[in-house]
């Protein structure tokens, strides 16, 4: 179930949209990043960690989308963190009495997802640059691409970048249309990730395939080219959309079409791109 991608860093692959949970081994237990999706998978992950004698001592959600905020009681009661903006955003989401219905609309009926512990995270003070835990230093690289308070995490001594919902080989850049300038937010985030590329041997996207140092810059450039094409009104030459899309991921073309429409609507409304 768990596979090692670097010394002291393991991942679990979910069958649901190739989601990745990341385990970082520390002195007394593990840091669990984006715990997983289904009840069965998270319970099995908890069992695997118990067999390793590595309880969860801290957890972190990279951003405030439901599939990165799930939890299972078998994982324990370790503190669960996110950025301050991430925590504020999910608290606002949970204040809607119909939020479970909103999540259910995005799920296939055969997927059993435990929702009772969703989003129960503590926002770290604004500007926090390191996860508070007794293990390898994990740098928080906060940005506003994709979702408010999104964080990439650099496990410095392991040279692993946990990218959240960026740098995917199956998902295109998905903009946060609640932001004032989602295009520039995304480009700024890519510049931040590019700034640490020399310190990375392995990167883990939230969905899709992990990659090595040689692939990191290529994925950054691919995402930048897509966002530039959106900004400039061009047609992206991107294998993640159109006939070349990976089998089972054809719906990403619909996401692309939706983003084009929303950008056009914004431009008509206020005369500004993005």
JSON list of C-alpha atoms in Angstrom, two decimals, residues 43-205:
[
{"chain": "A", "resi": 43, "resn": "UNK", "atom": "CA", "xyz": [-8.20, 2.65, 7.57]},
{"chain": "A", "resi": 44, "resn": "UNK", "atom": "CA", "xyz": [-5.69, 0.44, 5.73]},
{"chain": "A", "resi": 45, "resn": "UNK", "atom": "CA", "xyz": [-3.14, 3.26, 5.84]},
{"chain": "A", "resi": 46, "resn": "UNK", "atom": "CA", "xyz": [-3.64, 3.54, 9.60]},
{"chain": "A", "resi": 47, "resn": "UNK", "atom": "CA", "xyz": [-3.10, -0.23, 9.94]},
{"chain": "A", "resi": 48, "resn": "UNK", "atom": "CA", "xyz": [0.09, -0.09, 7.87]},
{"chain": "A", "resi": 49, "resn": "UNK", "atom": "CA", "xyz": [1.49, 2.74, 10.00]},
{"chain": "A", "resi": 50, "resn": "UNK", "atom": "CA", "xyz": [0.63, 0.90, 13.19]},
{"chain": "A", "resi": 51, "resn": "UNK", "atom": "CA", "xyz": [2.47, -2.20, 11.95]},
{"chain": "A", "resi": 52, "resn": "UNK", "atom": "CA", "xyz": [5.49, 0.01, 11.27]},
{"chain": "A", "resi": 53, "resn": "UNK", "atom": "CA", "xyz": [5.25, 1.41, 14.79]},
{"chain": "A", "resi": 54, "resn": "UNK", "atom": "CA", "xyz": [4.81, 4.86, 13.26]},
{"chain": "A", "resi": 55, "resn": "UNK", "atom": "CA", "xyz": [1.67, 6.62, 14.54]},
{"chain": "A", "resi": 56, "resn": "UNK", "atom": "CA", "xyz": [0.47, 9.85, 12.98]},
{"chain": "A", "resi": 57, "resn": "UNK", "atom": "CA", "xyz": [1.80, 12.70, 15.16]},
{"chain": "A", "resi": 58, "resn": "UNK", "atom": "CA", "xyz": [0.89, 15.60, 12.84]},
{"chain": "A", "resi": 59, "resn": "UNK", "atom": "CA", "xyz": [-1.05, 16.15, 9.64]},
{"chain": "A", "resi": 60, "resn": "UNK", "atom": "CA", "xyz": [-1.33, 18.86, 7.01]},
{"chain": "A", "resi": 61, "resn": "UNK", "atom": "CA", "xyz": [-3.82, 19.69, 4.27]},
{"chain": "A", "resi": 62, "resn": "UNK", "atom": "CA", "xyz": [-2.30, 21.44, 1.28]},
{"chain": "A", "resi": 63, "resn": "UNK", "atom": "CA", "xyz": [-5.45, 23.38, 0.38]},
{"chain": "A", "resi": 64, "resn": "UNK", "atom": "CA", "xyz": [-9.17, 23.77, 1.19]},
{"chain": "A", "resi": 65, "resn": "UNK", "atom": "CA", "xyz": [-10.73, 21.33, -1.27]},
{"chain": "A", "resi": 66, "resn": "UNK", "atom": "CA", "xyz": [-12.66, 18.47, 0.29]},
{"chain": "A", "resi": 67, "resn": "UNK", "atom": "CA", "xyz": [-10.52, 15.68, -1.21]},
{"chain": "A", "resi": 68, "resn": "UNK", "atom": "CA", "xyz": [-7.47, 17.05, 0.64]},
{"chain": "A", "resi": 69, "resn": "UNK", "atom": "CA", "xyz": [-9.24, 17.51, 3.98]},
{"chain": "A", "resi": 70, "resn": "UNK", "atom": "CA", "xyz": [-10.54, 14.03, 4.79]},
{"chain": "A", "resi": 71, "resn": "UNK", "atom": "CA", "xyz": [-9.71, 12.00, 7.87]},
{"chain": "A", "resi": 72, "resn": "UNK", "atom": "CA", "xyz": [-10.45, 8.64, 9.50]},
{"chain": "A", "resi": 73, "resn": "UNK", "atom": "CA", "xyz": [-10.80, 7.98, 13.23]},
{"chain": "A", "resi": 74, "resn": "UNK", "atom": "CA", "xyz": [-8.25, 5.14, 12.99]},
{"chain": "A", "resi": 75, "resn": "UNK", "atom": "CA", "xyz": [-5.60, 7.70, 12.06]},
{"chain": "A", "resi": 76, "resn": "UNK", "atom": "CA", "xyz": [-5.85, 9.11, 15.58]},
{"chain": "A", "resi": 77, "resn": "UNK", "atom": "CA", "xyz": [-6.21, 12.59, 17.00]},
{"chain": "A", "resi": 78, "resn": "UNK", "atom": "CA", "xyz": [-2.97, 14.24, 15.95]},
{"chain": "A", "resi": 79, "resn": "UNK", "atom": "CA", "xyz": [-3.08, 17.98, 15.27]},
{"chain": "A", "resi": 80, "resn": "UNK", "atom": "CA", "xyz": [-4.15, 18.68, 11.70]},
{"chain": "A", "resi": 81, "resn": "UNK", "atom": "CA", "xyz": [-2.82, 21.87, 10.15]},
{"chain": "A", "resi": 82, "resn": "UNK", "atom": "CA", "xyz": [-3.26, 24.08, 7.13]},
{"chain": "A", "resi": 83, "resn": "UNK", "atom": "CA", "xyz": [-2.40, 27.66, 6.31]},
{"chain": "A", "resi": 84, "resn": "UNK", "atom": "CA", "xyz": [-4.49, 30.37, 7.94]},
{"chain": "A", "resi": 85, "resn": "UNK", "atom": "CA", "xyz": [-6.25, 31.12, 4.65]},
{"chain": "A", "resi": 86, "resn": "UNK", "atom": "CA", "xyz": [-6.88, 27.45, 4.01]},
{"chain": "A", "resi": 87, "resn": "UNK", "atom": "CA", "xyz": [-8.48, 27.01, 7.43]},
{"chain": "A", "resi": 88, "resn": "UNK", "atom": "CA", "xyz": [-10.64, 30.12, 7.03]},
{"chain": "A", "resi": 89, "resn": "UNK", "atom": "CA", "xyz": [-11.84, 28.97, 3.63]},
{"chain": "A", "resi": 90, "resn": "UNK", "atom": "CA", "xyz": [-12.86, 25.50, 4.78]},
{"chain": "A", "resi": 91, "resn": "UNK", "atom": "CA", "xyz": [-14.57, 26.91, 7.86]},
{"chain": "A", "resi": 92, "resn": "UNK", "atom": "CA", "xyz": [-16.67, 29.08, 5.57]},
{"chain": "A", "resi": 93, "resn": "UNK", "atom": "CA", "xyz": [-17.48, 26.04, 3.44]},
{"chain": "A", "resi": 94, "resn": "UNK", "atom": "CA", "xyz": [-18.53, 23.98, 6.47]},
{"chain": "A", "resi": 95, "resn": "UNK", "atom": "CA", "xyz": [-20.80, 26.78, 7.66]},
{"chain": "A", "resi": 96, "resn": "UNK", "atom": "CA", "xyz": [-23.14, 25.96, 4.77]},
{"chain": "A", "resi": 97, "resn": "UNK", "atom": "CA", "xyz": [-25.68, 23.45, 6.15]},
{"chain": "A", "resi": 98, "resn": "UNK", "atom": "CA", "xyz": [-25.78, 21.71, 2.76]},
{"chain": "A", "resi": 99, "resn": "UNK", "atom": "CA", "xyz": [-22.03, 21.18, 2.35]},
{"chain": "A", "resi": 100, "resn": "UNK", "atom": "CA", "xyz": [-22.29, 17.39, 2.46]},
{"chain": "A", "resi": 101, "resn": "UNK", "atom": "CA", "xyz": [-24.68, 17.50, -0.48]},
{"chain": "A", "resi": 102, "resn": "UNK", "atom": "CA", "xyz": [-22.18, 19.63, -2.38]},
{"chain": "A", "resi": 103, "resn": "UNK", "atom": "CA", "xyz": [-19.45, 17.03, -1.81]},
{"chain": "A", "resi": 104, "resn": "UNK", "atom": "CA", "xyz": [-21.76, 14.14, -2.71]},
{"chain": "A", "resi": 105, "resn": "UNK", "atom": "CA", "xyz": [-22.45, 15.71, -6.11]},
{"chain": "A", "resi": 106, "resn": "UNK", "atom": "CA", "xyz": [-18.77, 15.31, -7.00]},
{"chain": "A", "resi": 107, "resn": "UNK", "atom": "CA", "xyz": [-18.51, 11.65, -5.98]},
{"chain": "A", "resi": 108, "resn": "UNK", "atom": "CA", "xyz": [-19.31, 8.47, -7.88]},
{"chain": "A", "resi": 109, "resn": "UNK", "atom": "CA", "xyz": [-21.98, 6.54, -5.93]},
{"chain": "A", "resi": 110, "resn": "UNK", "atom": "CA", "xyz": [-19.65, 3.59, -5.31]},
{"chain": "A", "resi": 111, "resn": "UNK", "atom": "CA", "xyz": [-17.07, 5.73, -3.47]},
{"chain": "A", "resi": 112, "resn": "UNK", "atom": "CA", "xyz": [-17.49, 5.66, 0.33]},
{"chain": "A", "resi": 113, "resn": "UNK", "atom": "CA", "xyz": [-15.96, 8.79, 1.81]},
{"chain": "A", "resi": 114, "resn": "UNK", "atom": "CA", "xyz": [-16.02, 9.56, 5.55]},
{"chain": "A", "resi": 115, "resn": "UNK", "atom": "CA", "xyz": [-17.20, 13.14, 5.94]},
{"chain": "A", "resi": 116, "resn": "UNK", "atom": "CA", "xyz": [-17.67, 13.58, 9.69]},
{"chain": "A", "resi": 117, "resn": "UNK", "atom": "CA", "xyz": [-14.04, 14.60, 10.29]},
{"chain": "A", "resi": 118, "resn": "UNK", "atom": "CA", "xyz": [-13.59, 16.58, 7.08]},
{"chain": "A", "resi": 119, "resn": "UNK", "atom": "CA", "xyz": [-11.89, 19.93, 7.41]},
{"chain": "A", "resi": 120, "resn": "UNK", "atom": "CA", "xyz": [-11.17, 19.88, 11.15]},
{"chain": "A", "resi": 121, "resn": "UNK", "atom": "CA", "xyz": [-7.83, 21.62, 10.75]},
{"chain": "A", "resi": 122, "resn": "UNK", "atom": "CA", "xyz": [-6.02, 24.32, 12.69]},
{"chain": "A", "resi": 123, "resn": "UNK", "atom": "CA", "xyz": [-4.82, 27.30, 10.72]},
{"chain": "A", "resi": 124, "resn": "UNK", "atom": "CA", "xyz": [-1.18, 28.09, 11.36]},
{"chain": "A", "resi": 125, "resn": "UNK", "atom": "CA", "xyz": [-0.41, 31.76, 12.05]},
{"chain": "A", "resi": 126, "resn": "UNK", "atom": "CA", "xyz": [-0.18, 33.81, 8.86]},
{"chain": "A", "resi": 127, "resn": "UNK", "atom": "CA", "xyz": [3.35, 33.79, 7.53]},
{"chain": "A", "resi": 128, "resn": "UNK", "atom": "CA", "xyz": [4.33, 30.48, 9.12]},
{"chain": "A", "resi": 129, "resn": "UNK", "atom": "CA", "xyz": [7.06, 28.94, 6.99]},
{"chain": "A", "resi": 130, "resn": "UNK", "atom": "CA", "xyz": [7.57, 25.56, 8.67]},
{"chain": "A", "resi": 131, "resn": "UNK", "atom": "CA", "xyz": [5.25, 22.80, 9.89]},
{"chain": "A", "resi": 132, "resn": "UNK", "atom": "CA", "xyz": [5.52, 22.45, 13.69]},
{"chain": "A", "resi": 133, "resn": "UNK", "atom": "CA", "xyz": [6.47, 18.86, 14.34]},
{"chain": "A", "resi": 134, "resn": "UNK", "atom": "CA", "xyz": [9.35, 16.70, 15.58]},
{"chain": "A", "resi": 135, "resn": "UNK", "atom": "CA", "xyz": [10.72, 15.49, 12.27]},
{"chain": "A", "resi": 136, "resn": "UNK", "atom": "CA", "xyz": [12.55, 16.64, 9.14]},
{"chain": "A", "resi": 137, "resn": "UNK", "atom": "CA", "xyz": [12.07, 20.34, 8.39]},
{"chain": "A", "resi": 138, "resn": "UNK", "atom": "CA", "xyz": [9.09, 20.83, 6.10]},
{"chain": "A", "resi": 139, "resn": "UNK", "atom": "CA", "xyz": [9.01, 24.28, 4.52]},
{"chain": "A", "resi": 140, "resn": "UNK", "atom": "CA", "xyz": [5.62, 25.79, 3.71]},
{"chain": "A", "resi": 141, "resn": "UNK", "atom": "CA", "xyz": [5.54, 27.55, 0.34]},
{"chain": "A", "resi": 142, "resn": "UNK", "atom": "CA", "xyz": [2.21, 29.34, 0.42]},
{"chain": "A", "resi": 143, "resn": "UNK", "atom": "CA", "xyz": [0.64, 30.83, -2.69]},
{"chain": "A", "resi": 144, "resn": "UNK", "atom": "CA", "xyz": [-2.82, 31.61, -4.03]},
{"chain": "A", "resi": 145, "resn": "UNK", "atom": "CA", "xyz": [-2.96, 29.45, -7.16]},
{"chain": "A", "resi": 146, "resn": "UNK", "atom": "CA", "xyz": [-5.81, 26.94, -7.44]},
{"chain": "A", "resi": 147, "resn": "UNK", "atom": "CA", "xyz": [-7.29, 27.70, -3.99]},
{"chain": "A", "resi": 148, "resn": "UNK", "atom": "CA", "xyz": [-6.95, 30.22, -1.15]},
{"chain": "A", "resi": 149, "resn": "UNK", "atom": "CA", "xyz": [-3.98, 29.48, 1.09]},
{"chain": "A", "resi": 150, "resn": "UNK", "atom": "CA", "xyz": [-2.67, 26.67, -1.10]},
{"chain": "A", "resi": 151, "resn": "UNK", "atom": "CA", "xyz": [0.68, 25.36, 0.14]},
{"chain": "A", "resi": 152, "resn": "UNK", "atom": "CA", "xyz": [3.39, 23.36, -1.51]},
{"chain": "A", "resi": 153, "resn": "UNK", "atom": "CA", "xyz": [5.70, 21.66, 0.98]},
{"chain": "A", "resi": 154, "resn": "UNK", "atom": "CA", "xyz": [9.45, 21.18, 0.62]},
{"chain": "A", "resi": 155, "resn": "UNK", "atom": "CA", "xyz": [10.87, 18.38, 2.77]},
{"chain": "A", "resi": 156, "resn": "UNK", "atom": "CA", "xyz": [14.29, 19.93, 2.65]},
{"chain": "A", "resi": 157, "resn": "UNK", "atom": "CA", "xyz": [16.68, 17.23, 3.84]},
{"chain": "A", "resi": 158, "resn": "UNK", "atom": "CA", "xyz": [14.83, 14.60, 1.79]},
{"chain": "A", "resi": 159, "resn": "UNK", "atom": "CA", "xyz": [14.70, 16.88, -1.30]},
{"chain": "A", "resi": 160, "resn": "UNK", "atom": "CA", "xyz": [11.03, 16.11, -1.87]},
{"chain": "A", "resi": 161, "resn": "UNK", "atom": "CA", "xyz": [8.45, 18.65, -3.04]},
{"chain": "A", "resi": 162, "resn": "UNK", "atom": "CA", "xyz": [4.79, 17.95, -2.24]},
{"chain": "A", "resi": 163, "resn": "UNK", "atom": "CA", "xyz": [3.02, 20.09, -4.82]},
{"chain": "A", "resi": 164, "resn": "UNK", "atom": "CA", "xyz": [-0.65, 19.87, -3.85]},
{"chain": "A", "resi": 165, "resn": "UNK", "atom": "CA", "xyz": [-2.90, 20.33, -6.86]},
{"chain": "A", "resi": 166, "resn": "UNK", "atom": "CA", "xyz": [-0.18, 21.58, -9.18]},
{"chain": "A", "resi": 167, "resn": "UNK", "atom": "CA", "xyz": [2.37, 20.01, -11.53]},
{"chain": "A", "resi": 168, "resn": "UNK", "atom": "CA", "xyz": [0.07, 17.15, -12.51]},
{"chain": "A", "resi": 169, "resn": "UNK", "atom": "CA", "xyz": [0.50, 15.09, -15.66]},
{"chain": "A", "resi": 170, "resn": "UNK", "atom": "CA", "xyz": [-3.25, 14.43, -15.84]},
{"chain": "A", "resi": 171, "resn": "UNK", "atom": "CA", "xyz": [-4.86, 17.65, -14.56]},
{"chain": "A", "resi": 172, "resn": "UNK", "atom": "CA", "xyz": [-4.45, 21.01, -16.22]},
{"chain": "A", "resi": 173, "resn": "UNK", "atom": "CA", "xyz": [-3.90, 24.09, -14.05]},
{"chain": "A", "resi": 174, "resn": "UNK", "atom": "CA", "xyz": [-7.28, 24.78, -12.46]},
{"chain": "A", "resi": 175, "resn": "UNK", "atom": "CA", "xyz": [-7.72, 28.44, -11.59]},
{"chain": "A", "resi": 176, "resn": "UNK", "atom": "CA", "xyz": [-9.31, 29.91, -8.49]},
{"chain": "A", "resi": 177, "resn": "UNK", "atom": "CA", "xyz": [-12.02, 32.13, -9.95]},
{"chain": "A", "resi": 178, "resn": "UNK", "atom": "CA", "xyz": [-12.83, 33.61, -6.55]},
{"chain": "A", "resi": 179, "resn": "UNK", "atom": "CA", "xyz": [-9.52, 35.50, -6.77]},
{"chain": "A", "resi": 180, "resn": "UNK", "atom": "CA", "xyz": [-9.09, 38.97, -8.20]},
{"chain": "A", "resi": 181, "resn": "UNK", "atom": "CA", "xyz": [-6.43, 37.84, -10.68]},
{"chain": "A", "resi": 182, "resn": "UNK", "atom": "CA", "xyz": [-6.36, 34.03, -10.98]},
{"chain": "A", "resi": 183, "resn": "UNK", "atom": "CA", "xyz": [-4.03, 34.08, -13.98]},
{"chain": "A", "resi": 184, "resn": "UNK", "atom": "CA", "xyz": [-1.30, 36.07, -12.23]},
{"chain": "A", "resi": 185, "resn": "UNK", "atom": "CA", "xyz": [-1.81, 34.10, -9.01]},
{"chain": "A", "resi": 186, "resn": "UNK", "atom": "CA", "xyz": [-1.06, 30.91, -10.91]},
{"chain": "A", "resi": 187, "resn": "UNK", "atom": "CA", "xyz": [1.97, 32.31, -12.71]},
{"chain": "A", "resi": 188, "resn": "UNK", "atom": "CA", "xyz": [3.34, 33.66, -9.42]},
{"chain": "A", "resi": 189, "resn": "UNK", "atom": "CA", "xyz": [2.97, 30.23, -7.80]},
{"chain": "A", "resi": 190, "resn": "UNK", "atom": "CA", "xyz": [4.83, 28.59, -10.66]},
{"chain": "A", "resi": 191, "resn": "UNK", "atom": "CA", "xyz": [7.67, 31.07, -10.15]},
{"chain": "A", "resi": 192, "resn": "UNK", "atom": "CA", "xyz": [7.82, 30.10, -6.47]},
{"chain": "A", "resi": 193, "resn": "UNK", "atom": "CA", "xyz": [8.06, 26.41, -7.36]},
{"chain": "A", "resi": 194, "resn": "UNK", "atom": "CA", "xyz": [10.66, 27.16, -10.00]},
{"chain": "A", "resi": 195, "resn": "UNK", "atom": "CA", "xyz": [12.66, 28.95, -7.31]},
{"chain": "A", "resi": 196, "resn": "UNK", "atom": "CA", "xyz": [13.12, 25.72, -5.31]},
{"chain": "A", "resi": 197, "resn": "UNK", "atom": "CA", "xyz": [13.56, 23.37, -8.27]},
{"chain": "A", "resi": 198, "resn": "UNK", "atom": "CA", "xyz": [17.30, 23.04, -7.71]},
{"chain": "A", "resi": 199, "resn": "UNK", "atom": "CA", "xyz": [16.58, 21.69, -4.20]},
{"chain": "A", "resi": 200, "resn": "UNK", "atom": "CA", "xyz": [14.27, 18.89, -5.40]},
{"chain": "A", "resi": 201, "resn": "UNK", "atom": "CA", "xyz": [14.99, 15.31, -6.46]},
{"chain": "A", "resi": 202, "resn": "UNK", "atom": "CA", "xyz": [11.39, 14.04, -6.29]},
{"chain": "A", "resi": 203, "resn": "UNK", "atom": "CA", "xyz": [8.08, 15.86, -6.55]},
{"chain": "A", "resi": 204, "resn": "UNK", "atom": "CA", "xyz": [4.63, 14.55, -5.68]},
{"chain": "A", "resi": 205, "resn": "UNK", "atom": "CA", "xyz": [1.54, 16.13, -7.26]}
]
